[in-house]
Amino acid sequence: MDNICLVCCQNPKRNKYQFCSKYCMNWAVSTAPMLLQVPSNHVMYRDGRTPRKSSAFAVRAIKTGFKTTLHYKHSMPLMQRYPIRQANCFDRSGVRFGRGIYMAASSSKAIQYAQNGDPRSKYEAILVTRVVLGNPQLVCKEDHRREQPDTPYHSVEAHPENSGPIEDVVYNHNAVHLAYLIIVKQ
């Protein structure tokens, strides 16, 4: 397995980090947003059974986006209820736990969220995110009308009644920060 820094491609990356040094990290942040291709033999490229990954990219987001997520995270204990930005949430029928932003740790569930706008394309994109869940509310029954978690919760941890993958749902777009873009081939 290759363990090289994704910026300088010369030194090994530090444990739990994508880069070898603060210099490379600062360079990535200062040139954001950008995509860094992750080679298939790299430790950060994890290939699941299905779907087959065609490419993986580390996304360095704009500083203000990450600061907004951090501000949201640090303000959680001070807030009673969170304003819902419904324009940034899904608005379609058939969602199991209401109008929210859905995440899944399971790659088999995450690929179900990938929708290709062009049916002729063989590729789909999966966004890997860092999410502030705060105090999650455990929910087992579907609730299609839900627009936010009950007080005093910040998010929903959805355990489907008939087993299946666990989903996390947040109702505020500031709780989500983009980390990676993975391109999969059908």
PDB file of C-alpha atoms in Angstrom:
ATOM      1  CA  MET A   1       0.000   0.000   0.000  1.00  0.00           C
ATOM      2  CA  ASP A   2       1.261   3.440  -0.888  1.00  0.00           C
ATOM      3  CA  ASN A   3       1.225   5.967   1.978  1.00  0.00           C
ATOM      4  CA  ILE A   4       2.505   9.051   0.143  1.00  0.00           C
ATOM      5  CA  CYS A   5       1.360  12.644   0.734  1.00  0.00           C
ATOM      6  CA  LEU A   6      -1.307  13.591  -1.812  1.00  0.00           C
ATOM      7  CA  VAL A   7       0.148  17.107  -2.294  1.00  0.00           C
ATOM      8  CA  CYS A   8       3.932  16.763  -2.635  1.00  0.00           C
ATOM      9  CA  CYS A   9       3.869  13.059  -3.633  1.00  0.00           C
ATOM     10  CA  GLN A  10       7.317  12.690  -1.990  1.00  0.00           C
ATOM     11  CA  ASN A  11       6.960  12.077   1.756  1.00  0.00           C
ATOM     12  CA  PRO A  12       4.781   9.600   3.660  1.00  0.00           C
ATOM     13  CA  LYS A  13       1.558  11.110   4.983  1.00  0.00           C
ATOM     14  CA  ARG A  14       1.137  11.507   8.741  1.00  0.00           C
ATOM     15  CA  ASN A  15      -1.104   9.009  10.573  1.00  0.00           C
ATOM     16  CA  LYS A  16      -4.774  10.056  10.486  1.00  0.00           C
ATOM     17  CA  TYR A  17      -3.951  12.897   8.055  1.00  0.00           C
ATOM     18  CA  GLN A  18      -3.970  13.192   4.276  1.00  0.00           C
ATOM     19  CA  PHE A  19      -0.715  15.139   4.101  1.00  0.00           C
ATOM     20  CA  CYS A  20       2.890  14.805   5.300  1.00  0.00           C
ATOM     21  CA  SER A  21       3.295  18.243   6.885  1.00  0.00           C
ATOM     22  CA  LYS A  22       1.599  21.465   7.876  1.00  0.00           C
ATOM     23  CA  TYR A  23       3.151  23.036   4.783  1.00  0.00           C
ATOM     24  CA  CYS A  24       1.350  20.608   2.472  1.00  0.00           C
ATOM     25  CA  MET A  25      -1.874  20.951   4.468  1.00  0.00           C
ATOM     26  CA  ASN A  26      -1.704  24.775   4.337  1.00  0.00           C
ATOM     27  CA  TRP A  27      -0.966  24.668   0.610  1.00  0.00           C
ATOM     28  CA  ALA A  28      -4.017  22.460   0.032  1.00  0.00           C
ATOM     29  CA  VAL A  29      -6.222  24.774   2.098  1.00  0.00           C
ATOM     30  CA  SER A  30      -4.915  27.930   0.399  1.00  0.00           C
ATOM     31  CA  THR A  31      -5.544  26.525  -3.090  1.00  0.00           C
ATOM     32  CA  ALA A  32      -9.011  25.178  -2.262  1.00  0.00           C
ATOM     33  CA  PRO A  33     -11.318  24.129  -3.756  1.00  0.00           C
ATOM     34  CA  MET A  34      -9.505  21.469  -5.756  1.00  0.00           C
ATOM     35  CA  LEU A  35      -9.553  17.745  -6.420  1.00  0.00           C
ATOM     36  CA  LEU A  36      -6.593  15.519  -5.622  1.00  0.00           C
ATOM     37  CA  GLN A  37      -6.580  12.179  -7.358  1.00  0.00           C
ATOM     38  CA  VAL A  38      -6.024   9.270  -4.989  1.00  0.00           C
ATOM     39  CA  PRO A  39      -4.158   6.367  -6.680  1.00  0.00           C
ATOM     40  CA  SER A  40      -5.813   2.954  -6.379  1.00  0.00           C
ATOM     41  CA  ASN A  41      -2.802   1.579  -4.452  1.00  0.00           C
ATOM     42  CA  HIS A  42      -2.951   4.367  -1.829  1.00  0.00           C
ATOM     43  CA  VAL A  43      -4.037   3.690   1.766  1.00  0.00           C
ATOM     44  CA  MET A  44      -6.794   6.307   1.423  1.00  0.00           C
ATOM     45  CA  TYR A  45      -8.289   4.463  -1.547  1.00  0.00           C
ATOM     46  CA  ARG A  46     -10.551   1.821  -0.088  1.00  0.00           C
ATOM     47  CA  ASP A  47     -12.130  -0.452  -2.636  1.00  0.00           C
ATOM     48  CA  GLY A  48     -15.367  -2.152  -1.634  1.00  0.00           C
ATOM     49  CA  ARG A  49     -16.795  -5.304  -3.180  1.00  0.00           C
ATOM     50  CA  THR A  50     -19.416  -3.370  -5.099  1.00  0.00           C
ATOM     51  CA  PRO A  51     -19.514  -0.841  -6.616  1.00  0.00           C
ATOM     52  CA  ARG A  52     -16.100  -0.708  -8.281  1.00  0.00           C
ATOM     53  CA  LYS A  53     -14.430   2.647  -7.772  1.00  0.00           C
ATOM     54  CA  SER A  54     -13.188   4.243 -10.921  1.00  0.00           C
ATOM     55  CA  SER A  55     -11.503   7.183  -9.182  1.00  0.00           C
ATOM     56  CA  ALA A  56     -11.315   8.748  -5.764  1.00  0.00           C
ATOM     57  CA  PHE A  57     -10.547  12.385  -5.064  1.00  0.00           C
ATOM     58  CA  ALA A  58      -9.749  14.184  -1.830  1.00  0.00           C
ATOM     59  CA  VAL A  59     -11.645  17.461  -1.801  1.00  0.00           C
ATOM     60  CA  ARG A  60     -10.148  20.438  -0.058  1.00  0.00           C
ATOM     61  CA  ALA A  61     -13.089  22.736   0.511  1.00  0.00           C
ATOM     62  CA  ILE A  62     -13.103  26.489   0.839  1.00  0.00           C
ATOM     63  CA  LYS A  63     -12.057  27.648   4.328  1.00  0.00           C
ATOM     64  CA  THR A  64     -15.326  29.469   5.000  1.00  0.00           C
ATOM     65  CA  GLY A  65     -17.352  26.290   4.432  1.00  0.00           C
ATOM     66  CA  PHE A  66     -15.366  24.388   7.042  1.00  0.00           C
ATOM     67  CA  LYS A  67     -15.496  27.358   9.446  1.00  0.00           C
ATOM     68  CA  THR A  68     -19.286  27.390   9.122  1.00  0.00           C
ATOM     69  CA  THR A  69     -19.420  23.692  10.048  1.00  0.00           C
ATOM     70  CA  LEU A  70     -17.085  24.257  13.017  1.00  0.00           C
ATOM     71  CA  HIS A  71     -19.167  27.232  14.182  1.00  0.00           C
ATOM     72  CA  TYR A  72     -22.292  25.081  13.966  1.00  0.00           C
ATOM     73  CA  LYS A  73     -20.573  22.323  15.951  1.00  0.00           C
ATOM     74  CA  HIS A  74     -19.404  24.665  18.720  1.00  0.00           C
ATOM     75  CA  SER A  75     -22.754  26.463  19.000  1.00  0.00           C
ATOM     76  CA  MET A  76     -24.773  23.260  19.548  1.00  0.00           C
ATOM     77  CA  PRO A  77     -24.886  23.400  23.360  1.00  0.00           C
ATOM     78  CA  LEU A  78     -26.168  26.989  23.170  1.00  0.00           C
ATOM     79  CA  MET A  79     -29.062  26.316  20.824  1.00  0.00           C
ATOM     80  CA  GLN A  80     -32.514  25.049  21.744  1.00  0.00           C
ATOM     81  CA  ARG A  81     -33.799  24.403  18.202  1.00  0.00           C
ATOM     82  CA  TYR A  82     -32.135  24.804  14.848  1.00  0.00           C
ATOM     83  CA  PRO A  83     -33.532  26.820  11.969  1.00  0.00           C
ATOM     84  CA  ILE A  84     -34.331  24.599   9.020  1.00  0.00           C
ATOM     85  CA  ARG A  85     -33.004  25.711   5.645  1.00  0.00           C
ATOM     86  CA  GLN A  86     -35.505  23.729   3.626  1.00  0.00           C
ATOM     87  CA  ALA A  87     -34.128  24.939   0.326  1.00  0.00           C
ATOM     88  CA  ASN A  88     -30.984  22.949   1.084  1.00  0.00           C
ATOM     89  CA  CYS A  89     -32.786  19.763   2.110  1.00  0.00           C
ATOM     90  CA  PHE A  90     -34.338  17.098  -0.071  1.00  0.00           C
ATOM     91  CA  ASP A  91     -37.874  17.808  -1.144  1.00  0.00           C
ATOM     92  CA  ARG A  92     -39.193  14.593  -2.627  1.00  0.00           C
ATOM     93  CA  SER A  93     -41.647  11.931  -1.643  1.00  0.00           C
ATOM     94  CA  GLY A  94     -40.514   8.538  -0.460  1.00  0.00           C
ATOM     95  CA  VAL A  95     -37.827   9.668   1.961  1.00  0.00           C
ATOM     96  CA  ARG A  96     -38.080   7.519   5.052  1.00  0.00           C
ATOM     97  CA  PHE A  97     -37.292   9.993   7.810  1.00  0.00           C
ATOM     98  CA  GLY A  98     -38.532  13.279   6.410  1.00  0.00           C
ATOM     99  CA  ARG A  99     -36.981  16.243   4.680  1.00  0.00           C
ATOM    100  CA  GLY A 100     -33.310  16.173   5.587  1.00  0.00           C
ATOM    101  CA  ILE A 101     -29.805  15.482   4.397  1.00  0.00           C
ATOM    102  CA  TYR A 102     -29.155  11.731   4.512  1.00  0.00           C
ATOM    103  CA  MET A 103     -25.804  10.028   5.168  1.00  0.00           C
ATOM    104  CA  ALA A 104     -24.856   6.358   5.431  1.00  0.00           C
ATOM    105  CA  ALA A 105     -21.616   4.772   6.620  1.00  0.00           C
ATOM    106  CA  SER A 106     -22.373   1.676   4.549  1.00  0.00           C
ATOM    107  CA  SER A 107     -21.120   1.953   0.966  1.00  0.00           C
ATOM    108  CA  SER A 108     -23.990  -0.248  -0.252  1.00  0.00           C
ATOM    109  CA  LYS A 109     -26.486   2.277   1.139  1.00  0.00           C
ATOM    110  CA  ALA A 110     -24.478   5.303   0.017  1.00  0.00           C
ATOM    111  CA  ILE A 111     -24.497   4.118  -3.611  1.00  0.00           C
ATOM    112  CA  GLN A 112     -28.313   4.144  -3.469  1.00  0.00           C
ATOM    113  CA  TYR A 113     -28.108   7.931  -2.981  1.00  0.00           C
ATOM    114  CA  ALA A 114     -26.009   8.353  -6.151  1.00  0.00           C
ATOM    115  CA  GLN A 115     -28.278   9.414  -8.983  1.00  0.00           C
ATOM    116  CA  ASN A 116     -26.871   9.980 -12.431  1.00  0.00           C
ATOM    117  CA  GLY A 117     -28.434  12.767 -14.446  1.00  0.00           C
ATOM    118  CA  ASP A 118     -27.373  11.138 -17.708  1.00  0.00           C
ATOM    119  CA  PRO A 119     -28.616   7.537 -18.111  1.00  0.00           C
ATOM    120  CA  ARG A 120     -25.948   6.883 -20.782  1.00  0.00           C
ATOM    121  CA  SER A 121     -23.062   7.481 -18.374  1.00  0.00           C
ATOM    122  CA  LYS A 122     -21.359   4.514 -16.683  1.00  0.00           C
ATOM    123  CA  TYR A 123     -20.227   6.656 -13.739  1.00  0.00           C
ATOM    124  CA  GLU A 124     -21.829   7.894 -10.538  1.00  0.00           C
ATOM    125  CA  ALA A 125     -20.479  10.172  -7.824  1.00  0.00           C
ATOM    126  CA  ILE A 126     -20.581   9.620  -4.079  1.00  0.00           C
ATOM    127  CA  LEU A 127     -19.793  12.461  -1.702  1.00  0.00           C
ATOM    128  CA  VAL A 128     -18.030  11.467   1.494  1.00  0.00           C
ATOM    129  CA  THR A 129     -18.735  14.008   4.203  1.00  0.00           C
ATOM    130  CA  ARG A 130     -17.840  14.958   7.738  1.00  0.00           C
ATOM    131  CA  VAL A 131     -21.045  15.480   9.670  1.00  0.00           C
ATOM    132  CA  VAL A 132     -21.834  17.121  13.000  1.00  0.00           C
ATOM    133  CA  LEU A 133     -24.503  14.886  14.547  1.00  0.00           C
ATOM    134  CA  GLY A 134     -24.544  16.422  18.023  1.00  0.00           C
ATOM    135  CA  ASN A 135     -27.000  14.506  20.188  1.00  0.00           C
ATOM    136  CA  PRO A 136     -28.684  12.079  17.738  1.00  0.00           C
ATOM    137  CA  GLN A 137     -32.251  10.881  18.264  1.00  0.00           C
ATOM    138  CA  LEU A 138     -32.625   7.120  17.772  1.00  0.00           C
ATOM    139  CA  VAL A 139     -35.576   6.487  15.430  1.00  0.00           C
ATOM    140  CA  CYS A 140     -36.824   3.075  14.264  1.00  0.00           C
ATOM    141  CA  LYS A 141     -40.173   3.895  12.626  1.00  0.00           C
ATOM    142  CA  GLU A 142     -40.399   5.784   9.359  1.00  0.00           C
ATOM    143  CA  ASP A 143     -41.750   9.317   9.546  1.00  0.00           C
ATOM    144  CA  HIS A 144     -42.100  10.873   6.087  1.00  0.00           C
ATOM    145  CA  ARG A 145     -43.300  14.210   7.487  1.00  0.00           C
ATOM    146  CA  ARG A 146     -40.413  14.835   9.879  1.00  0.00           C
ATOM    147  CA  GLU A 147     -38.736  18.206   9.353  1.00  0.00           C
ATOM    148  CA  GLN A 148     -36.427  18.209  12.360  1.00  0.00           C
ATOM    149  CA  PRO A 149     -35.491  16.015  15.303  1.00  0.00           C
ATOM    150  CA  ASP A 150     -37.445  16.237  18.539  1.00  0.00           C
ATOM    151  CA  THR A 151     -36.152  18.542  21.278  1.00  0.00           C
ATOM    152  CA  PRO A 152     -33.354  18.294  22.620  1.00  0.00           C
ATOM    153  CA  TYR A 153     -31.825  16.321  19.729  1.00  0.00           C
ATOM    154  CA  HIS A 154     -29.718  17.681  16.846  1.00  0.00           C
ATOM    155  CA  SER A 155     -30.007  14.862  14.279  1.00  0.00           C
ATOM    156  CA  VAL A 156     -31.683  11.503  13.651  1.00  0.00           C
ATOM    157  CA  GLU A 157     -29.967   8.117  13.772  1.00  0.00           C
ATOM    158  CA  ALA A 158     -32.333   5.953  11.769  1.00  0.00           C
ATOM    159  CA  HIS A 159     -32.419   2.208  12.388  1.00  0.00           C
ATOM    160  CA  PRO A 160     -34.766   0.636   9.825  1.00  0.00           C
ATOM    161  CA  GLU A 161     -37.475  -1.653  11.260  1.00  0.00           C
ATOM    162  CA  ASN A 162     -36.525  -4.539   8.948  1.00  0.00           C
ATOM    163  CA  SER A 163     -32.798  -4.253   9.740  1.00  0.00           C
ATOM    164  CA  GLY A 164     -30.662  -2.824   6.942  1.00  0.00           C
ATOM    165  CA  PRO A 165     -28.022  -0.086   7.041  1.00  0.00           C
ATOM    166  CA  ILE A 166     -28.209   2.697   9.598  1.00  0.00           C
ATOM    167  CA  GLU A 167     -28.732   6.196   8.201  1.00  0.00           C
ATOM    168  CA  ASP A 168     -27.934   9.530   9.809  1.00  0.00           C
ATOM    169  CA  VAL A 169     -30.155  12.485   8.956  1.00  0.00           C
ATOM    170  CA  VAL A 170     -29.422  16.146   9.665  1.00  0.00           C
ATOM    171  CA  TYR A 171     -31.826  18.973   8.989  1.00  0.00           C
ATOM    172  CA  ASN A 172     -29.365  21.858   8.763  1.00  0.00           C
ATOM    173  CA  HIS A 173     -26.922  22.107   5.848  1.00  0.00           C
ATOM    174  CA  ASN A 174     -24.290  23.686   8.124  1.00  0.00           C
ATOM    175  CA  ALA A 175     -23.862  20.285   9.813  1.00  0.00           C
ATOM    176  CA  VAL A 176     -22.323  18.775   6.659  1.00  0.00           C
ATOM    177  CA  HIS A 177     -18.816  19.358   5.293  1.00  0.00           C
ATOM    178  CA  LEU A 178     -17.578  17.734   2.067  1.00  0.00           C
ATOM    179  CA  ALA A 179     -14.421  15.608   2.483  1.00  0.00           C
ATOM    180  CA  TYR A 180     -14.113  13.336  -0.586  1.00  0.00           C
ATOM    181  CA  LEU A 181     -15.604  12.742  -3.984  1.00  0.00           C
ATOM    182  CA  ILE A 182     -15.622   9.131  -5.154  1.00  0.00           C
ATOM    183  CA  ILE A 183     -16.425   8.243  -8.754  1.00  0.00           C
ATOM    184  CA  VAL A 184     -17.804   4.726  -9.179  1.00  0.00           C
ATOM    185  CA  LYS A 185     -18.341   2.748 -12.346  1.00  0.00           C
ATOM    186  CA  GLN A 186     -21.646   0.883 -12.642  1.00  0.00           C
TER     187      GLN A 186
END
